[in-house]
mmCIF file of C-alpha atoms and ligand atoms in Angstrom:
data_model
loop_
_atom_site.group_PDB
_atom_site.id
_atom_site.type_symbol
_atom_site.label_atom_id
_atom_site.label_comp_id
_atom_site.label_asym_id
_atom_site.label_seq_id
_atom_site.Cartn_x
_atom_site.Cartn_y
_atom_site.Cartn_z
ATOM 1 C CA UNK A 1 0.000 0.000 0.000
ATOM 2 C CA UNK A 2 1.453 3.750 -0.956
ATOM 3 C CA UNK A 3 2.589 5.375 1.869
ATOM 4 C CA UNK A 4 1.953 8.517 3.013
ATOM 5 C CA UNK A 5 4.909 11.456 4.267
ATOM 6 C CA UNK A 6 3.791 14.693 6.033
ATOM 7 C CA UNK A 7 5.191 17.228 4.923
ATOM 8 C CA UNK A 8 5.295 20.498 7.398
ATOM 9 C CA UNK A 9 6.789 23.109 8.594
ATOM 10 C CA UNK A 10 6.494 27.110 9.747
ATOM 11 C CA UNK A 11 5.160 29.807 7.347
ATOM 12 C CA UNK A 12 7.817 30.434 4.683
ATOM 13 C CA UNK A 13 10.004 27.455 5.458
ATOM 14 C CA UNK A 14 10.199 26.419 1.641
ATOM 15 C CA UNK A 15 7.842 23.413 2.254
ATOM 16 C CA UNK A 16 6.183 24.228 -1.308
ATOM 17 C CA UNK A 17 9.630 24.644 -2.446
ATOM 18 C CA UNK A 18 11.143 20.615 -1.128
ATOM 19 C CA UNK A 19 7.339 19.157 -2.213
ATOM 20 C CA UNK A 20 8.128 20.155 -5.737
ATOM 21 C CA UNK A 21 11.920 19.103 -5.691
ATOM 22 C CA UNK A 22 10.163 15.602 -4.473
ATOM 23 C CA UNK A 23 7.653 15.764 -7.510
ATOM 24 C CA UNK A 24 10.806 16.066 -9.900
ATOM 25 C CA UNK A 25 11.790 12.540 -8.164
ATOM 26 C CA UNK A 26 8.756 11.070 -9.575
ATOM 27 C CA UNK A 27 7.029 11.368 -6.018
ATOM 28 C CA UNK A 28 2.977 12.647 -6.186
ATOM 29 C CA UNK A 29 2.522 15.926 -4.401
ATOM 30 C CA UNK A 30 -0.762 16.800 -2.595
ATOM 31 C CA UNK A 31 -0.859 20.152 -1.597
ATOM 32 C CA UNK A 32 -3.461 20.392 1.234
ATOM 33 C CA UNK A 33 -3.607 24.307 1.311
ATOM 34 C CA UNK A 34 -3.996 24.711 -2.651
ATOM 35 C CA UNK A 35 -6.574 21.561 -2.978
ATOM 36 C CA UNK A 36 -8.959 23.371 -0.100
ATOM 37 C CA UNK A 37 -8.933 26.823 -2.010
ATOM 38 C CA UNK A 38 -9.831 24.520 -5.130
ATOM 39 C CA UNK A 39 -12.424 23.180 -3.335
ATOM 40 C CA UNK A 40 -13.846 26.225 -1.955
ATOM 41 C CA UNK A 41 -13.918 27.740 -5.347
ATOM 42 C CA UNK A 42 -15.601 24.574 -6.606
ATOM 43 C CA UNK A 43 -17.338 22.858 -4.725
ATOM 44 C CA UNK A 44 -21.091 23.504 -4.442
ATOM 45 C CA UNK A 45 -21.055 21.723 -1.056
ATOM 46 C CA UNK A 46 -18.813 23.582 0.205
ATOM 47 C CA UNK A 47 -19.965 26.846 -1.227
ATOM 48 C CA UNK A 48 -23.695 26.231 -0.036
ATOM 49 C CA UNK A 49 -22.528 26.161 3.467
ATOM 50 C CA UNK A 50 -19.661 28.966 3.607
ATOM 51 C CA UNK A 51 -22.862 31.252 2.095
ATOM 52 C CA UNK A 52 -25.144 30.057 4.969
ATOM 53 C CA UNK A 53 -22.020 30.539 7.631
ATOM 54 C CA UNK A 54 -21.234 34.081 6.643
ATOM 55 C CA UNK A 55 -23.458 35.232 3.912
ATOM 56 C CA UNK A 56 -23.742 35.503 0.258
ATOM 57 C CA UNK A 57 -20.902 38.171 -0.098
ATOM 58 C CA UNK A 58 -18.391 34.900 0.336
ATOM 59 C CA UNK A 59 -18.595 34.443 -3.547
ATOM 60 C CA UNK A 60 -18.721 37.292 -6.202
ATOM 61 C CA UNK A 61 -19.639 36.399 -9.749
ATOM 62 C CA UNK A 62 -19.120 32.670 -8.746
ATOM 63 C CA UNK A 63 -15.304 33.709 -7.760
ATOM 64 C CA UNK A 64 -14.406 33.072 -3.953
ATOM 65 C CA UNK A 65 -14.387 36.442 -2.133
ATOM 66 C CA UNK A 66 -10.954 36.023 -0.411
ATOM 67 C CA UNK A 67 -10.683 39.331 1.235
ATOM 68 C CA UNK A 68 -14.139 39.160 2.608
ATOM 69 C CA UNK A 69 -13.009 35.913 4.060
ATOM 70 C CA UNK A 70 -10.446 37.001 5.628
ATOM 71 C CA UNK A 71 -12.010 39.891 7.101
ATOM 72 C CA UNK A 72 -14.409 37.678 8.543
ATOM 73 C CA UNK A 73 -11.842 35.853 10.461
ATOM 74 C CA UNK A 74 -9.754 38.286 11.203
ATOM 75 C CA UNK A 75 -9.680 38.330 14.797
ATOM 76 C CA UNK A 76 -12.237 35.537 15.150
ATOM 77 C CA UNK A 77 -10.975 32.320 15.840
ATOM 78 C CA UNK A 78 -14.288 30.594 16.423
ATOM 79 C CA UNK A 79 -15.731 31.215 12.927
ATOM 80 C CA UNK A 80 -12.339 30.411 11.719
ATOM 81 C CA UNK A 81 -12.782 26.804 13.413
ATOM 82 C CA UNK A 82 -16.261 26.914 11.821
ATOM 83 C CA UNK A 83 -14.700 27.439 8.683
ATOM 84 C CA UNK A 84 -12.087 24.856 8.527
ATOM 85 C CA UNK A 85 -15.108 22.233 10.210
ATOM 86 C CA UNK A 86 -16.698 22.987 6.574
ATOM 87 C CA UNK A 87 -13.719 22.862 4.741
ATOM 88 C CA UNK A 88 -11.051 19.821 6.237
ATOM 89 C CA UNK A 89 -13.535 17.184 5.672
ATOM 90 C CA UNK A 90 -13.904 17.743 2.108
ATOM 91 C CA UNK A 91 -10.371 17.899 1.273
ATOM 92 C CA UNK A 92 -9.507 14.912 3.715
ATOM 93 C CA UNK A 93 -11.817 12.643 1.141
ATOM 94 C CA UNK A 94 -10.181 14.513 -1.807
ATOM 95 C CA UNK A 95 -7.294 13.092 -0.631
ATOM 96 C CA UNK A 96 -8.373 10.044 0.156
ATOM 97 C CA UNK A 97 -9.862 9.680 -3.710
ATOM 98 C CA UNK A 98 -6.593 10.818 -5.372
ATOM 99 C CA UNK A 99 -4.838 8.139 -3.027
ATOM 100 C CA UNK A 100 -6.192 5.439 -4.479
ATOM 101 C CA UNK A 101 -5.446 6.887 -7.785
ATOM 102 C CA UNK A 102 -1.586 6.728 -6.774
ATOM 103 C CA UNK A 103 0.613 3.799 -7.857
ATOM 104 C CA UNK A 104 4.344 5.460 -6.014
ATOM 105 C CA UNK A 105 5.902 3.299 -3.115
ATOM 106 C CA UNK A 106 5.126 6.834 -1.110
ATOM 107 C CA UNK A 107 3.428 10.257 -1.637
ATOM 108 C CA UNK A 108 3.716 13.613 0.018
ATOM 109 C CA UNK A 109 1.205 15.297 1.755
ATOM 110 C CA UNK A 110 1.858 19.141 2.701
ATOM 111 C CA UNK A 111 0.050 20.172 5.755
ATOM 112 C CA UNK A 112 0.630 23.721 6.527
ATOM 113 C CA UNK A 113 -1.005 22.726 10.463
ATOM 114 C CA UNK A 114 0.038 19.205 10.652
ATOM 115 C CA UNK A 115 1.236 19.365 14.275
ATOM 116 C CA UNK A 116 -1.453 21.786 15.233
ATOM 117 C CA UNK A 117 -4.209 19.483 14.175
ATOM 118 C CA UNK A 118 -2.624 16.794 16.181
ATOM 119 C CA UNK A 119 -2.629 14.594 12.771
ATOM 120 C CA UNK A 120 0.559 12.755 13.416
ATOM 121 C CA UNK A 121 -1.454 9.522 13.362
ATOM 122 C CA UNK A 122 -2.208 9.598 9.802
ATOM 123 C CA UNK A 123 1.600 9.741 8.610
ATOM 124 C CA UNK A 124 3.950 7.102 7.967
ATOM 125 C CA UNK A 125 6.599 9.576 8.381
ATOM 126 C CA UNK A 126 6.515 13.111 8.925
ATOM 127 C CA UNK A 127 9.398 15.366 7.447
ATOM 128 C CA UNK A 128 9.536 18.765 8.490
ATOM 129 C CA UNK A 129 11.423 21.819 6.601
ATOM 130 C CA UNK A 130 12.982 24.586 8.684
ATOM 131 C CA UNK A 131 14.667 27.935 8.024
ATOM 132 C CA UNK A 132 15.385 30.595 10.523
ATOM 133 C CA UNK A 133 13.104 32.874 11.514
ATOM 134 C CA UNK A 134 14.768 35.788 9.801
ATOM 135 C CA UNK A 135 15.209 34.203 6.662
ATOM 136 C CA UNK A 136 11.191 33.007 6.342
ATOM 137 C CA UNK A 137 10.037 36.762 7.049
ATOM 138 C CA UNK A 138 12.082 37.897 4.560
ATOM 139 C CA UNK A 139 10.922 35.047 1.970
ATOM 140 C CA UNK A 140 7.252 35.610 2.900
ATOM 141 C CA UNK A 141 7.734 39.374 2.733
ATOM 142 C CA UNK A 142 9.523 39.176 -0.814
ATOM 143 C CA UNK A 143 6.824 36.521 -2.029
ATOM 144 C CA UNK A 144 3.564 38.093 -0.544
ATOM 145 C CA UNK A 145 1.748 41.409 0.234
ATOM 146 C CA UNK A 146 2.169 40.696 4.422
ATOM 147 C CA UNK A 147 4.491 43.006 6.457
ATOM 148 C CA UNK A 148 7.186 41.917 8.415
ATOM 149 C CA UNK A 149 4.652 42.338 11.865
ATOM 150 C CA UNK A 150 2.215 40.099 10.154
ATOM 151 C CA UNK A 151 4.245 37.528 9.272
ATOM 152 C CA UNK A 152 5.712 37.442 13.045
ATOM 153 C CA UNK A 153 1.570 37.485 14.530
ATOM 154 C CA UNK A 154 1.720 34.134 12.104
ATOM 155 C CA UNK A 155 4.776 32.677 13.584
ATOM 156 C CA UNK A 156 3.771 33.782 16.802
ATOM 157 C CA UNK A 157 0.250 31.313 16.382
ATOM 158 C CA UNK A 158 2.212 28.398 15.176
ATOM 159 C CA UNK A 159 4.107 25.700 17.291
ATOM 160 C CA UNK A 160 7.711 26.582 17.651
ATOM 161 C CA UNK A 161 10.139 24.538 15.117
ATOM 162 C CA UNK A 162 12.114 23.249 18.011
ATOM 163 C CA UNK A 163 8.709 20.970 18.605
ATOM 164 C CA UNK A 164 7.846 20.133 14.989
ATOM 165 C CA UNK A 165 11.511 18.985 14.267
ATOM 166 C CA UNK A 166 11.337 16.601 17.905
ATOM 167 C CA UNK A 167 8.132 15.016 16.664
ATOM 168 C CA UNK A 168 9.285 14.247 12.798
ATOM 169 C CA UNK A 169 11.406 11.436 11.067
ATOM 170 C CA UNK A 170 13.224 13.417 8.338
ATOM 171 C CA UNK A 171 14.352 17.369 9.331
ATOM 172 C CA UNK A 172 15.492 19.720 6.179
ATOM 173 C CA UNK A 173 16.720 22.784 7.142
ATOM 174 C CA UNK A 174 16.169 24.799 4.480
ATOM 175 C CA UNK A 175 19.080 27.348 3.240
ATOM 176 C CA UNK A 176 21.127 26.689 0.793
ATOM 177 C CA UNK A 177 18.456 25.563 -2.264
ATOM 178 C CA UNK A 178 21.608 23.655 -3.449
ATOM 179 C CA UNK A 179 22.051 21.900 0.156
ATOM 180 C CA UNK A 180 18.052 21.453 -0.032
ATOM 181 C CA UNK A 181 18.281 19.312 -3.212
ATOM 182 C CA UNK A 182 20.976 17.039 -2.161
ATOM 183 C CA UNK A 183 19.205 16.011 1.606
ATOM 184 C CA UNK A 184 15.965 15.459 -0.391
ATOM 185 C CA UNK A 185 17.630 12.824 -2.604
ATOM 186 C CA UNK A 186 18.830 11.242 0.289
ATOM 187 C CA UNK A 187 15.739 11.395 2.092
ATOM 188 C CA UNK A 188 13.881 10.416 -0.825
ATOM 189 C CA UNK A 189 16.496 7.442 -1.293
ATOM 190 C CA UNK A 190 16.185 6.066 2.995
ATOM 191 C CA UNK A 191 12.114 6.301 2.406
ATOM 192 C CA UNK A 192 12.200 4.206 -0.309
ATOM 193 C CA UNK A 193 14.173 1.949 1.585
ATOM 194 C CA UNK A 194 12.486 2.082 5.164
ATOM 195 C CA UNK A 195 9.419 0.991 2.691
ATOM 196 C CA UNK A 196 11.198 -1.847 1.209
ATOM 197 C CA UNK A 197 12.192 -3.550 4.230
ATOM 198 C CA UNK A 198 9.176 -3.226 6.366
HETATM 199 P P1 LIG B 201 3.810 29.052 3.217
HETATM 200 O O1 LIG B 201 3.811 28.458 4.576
HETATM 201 O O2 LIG B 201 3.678 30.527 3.295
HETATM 202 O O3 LIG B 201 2.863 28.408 2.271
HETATM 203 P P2 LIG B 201 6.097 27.511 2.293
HETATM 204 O O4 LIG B 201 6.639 26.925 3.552
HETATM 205 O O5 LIG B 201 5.348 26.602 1.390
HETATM 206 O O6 LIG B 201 5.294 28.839 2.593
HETATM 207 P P3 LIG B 201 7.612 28.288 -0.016
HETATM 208 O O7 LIG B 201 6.464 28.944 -0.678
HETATM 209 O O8 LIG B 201 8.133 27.016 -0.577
HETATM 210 O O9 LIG B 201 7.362 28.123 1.544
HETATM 211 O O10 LIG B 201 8.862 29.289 0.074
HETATM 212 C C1 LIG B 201 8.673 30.633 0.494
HETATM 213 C C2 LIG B 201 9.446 31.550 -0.461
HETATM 214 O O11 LIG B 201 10.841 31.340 -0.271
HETATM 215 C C3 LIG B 201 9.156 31.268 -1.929
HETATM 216 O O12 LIG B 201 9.152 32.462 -2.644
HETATM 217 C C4 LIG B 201 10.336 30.376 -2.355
HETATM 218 O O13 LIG B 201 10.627 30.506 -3.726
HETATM 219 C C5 LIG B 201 11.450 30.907 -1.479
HETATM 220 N N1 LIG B 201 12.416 29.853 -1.099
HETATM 221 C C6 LIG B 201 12.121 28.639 -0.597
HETATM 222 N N2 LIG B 201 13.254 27.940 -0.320
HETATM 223 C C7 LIG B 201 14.278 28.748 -0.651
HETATM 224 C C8 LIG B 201 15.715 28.609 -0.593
HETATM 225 N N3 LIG B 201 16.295 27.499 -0.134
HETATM 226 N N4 LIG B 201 16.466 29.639 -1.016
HETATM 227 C C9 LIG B 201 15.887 30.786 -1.459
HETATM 228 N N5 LIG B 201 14.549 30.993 -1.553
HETATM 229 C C10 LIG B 201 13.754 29.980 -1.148
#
């Protein structure tokens, strides 16, 4: 049966970055974060009940109304939990489909809030990418809209590296992109053979 890696990690770590130098190795990437905005773009499901939650201004023209979103939530952690109650399920048996559609000895799953959803259970291994702190601001700030205090209110609601990196098989701190490539072939190379001999 294909097994399934974790991938995690703090905002800006480069955990998009490694799941696409896996994908190069012939490994299939699911990208929870990207699959979920899919999904609430097209799903009528999950459209039907982010309009009864908070209204019909959550779509425009059929196009999800990101900024409303996140206006919504802003500050509001409850109707944030309300919206990710809508939302995880769906993508959980998304995943679970394209699974069975997957013939690798292994795929990755990226899970922005692995550790935070306590999902460590449904991992064969977890691998988690790290950079230091300085280094993902200044990613996130060159890749995205956010200022520098944003990006730190982020970090500051996520659970520190030091605990991700205890809990996970495989560790890649992310630097050097060069450095990057060369653990992820050997990582790639020791999960293909932790597979084989269990
Ligand atoms: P998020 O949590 O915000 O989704 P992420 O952990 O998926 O982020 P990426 O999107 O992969 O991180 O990387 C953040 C930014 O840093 C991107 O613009 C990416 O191109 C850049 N980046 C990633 N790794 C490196 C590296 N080793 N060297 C230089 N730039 C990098």
């Amino acid at each position: 049966m294909t097994k399934i890696v974790g991938l995690t990690g703090g905002i800006g770590s480069g955990k998009t970055t490694v799941a696409r130098l896996f994908e190069a190795l012939g490994v299939p990437i699911y990208i929870a974060d990207e699959e979920a905005k899919t999904l609430m773009q097209n799903s009528e499901m999950i459209q039907r009940e982010l309009i009864q939650l908070l209204g019909e201004s959550c779509y425009v023209d059929g196009q999800l109304n990101r900024s409303f979103i996140a206006s919504k939530v802003f500050n509001d952690k409850s109707l944030l939990h309300q919206i990710n109650a809508i939302v995880h399920p769906k993508v959980a048996a998304h995943f679970e489909r394209w699974l069975t559609k997957q013939h690798a000895p292994y795929v990755i799953k990226e899970v922005a809030i692995l550790f935070e959803t306590k999902s460590q259970n449904k991992f064969d291994f977890i691998l988690t990418v790290t950079a230091p702190t300085e280094t993902r601001i200044q990613r996130v700030i060159n890749r995205d809209q956010k200022t520098k205090k944003d990006i730190e209110s982020i970090i500051d609601n996520q659970l520190p590296e030091s605990q991700k990196m205890s809990q996970s098989d495989f560790v890649i701190h992310n630097n050097s992109l060069l450095e990057t490539e060369i653990n992820i072939q050997n990582i790639h190379k020791e999960i293909l053979n932790k597979i084989k001999n269990s």
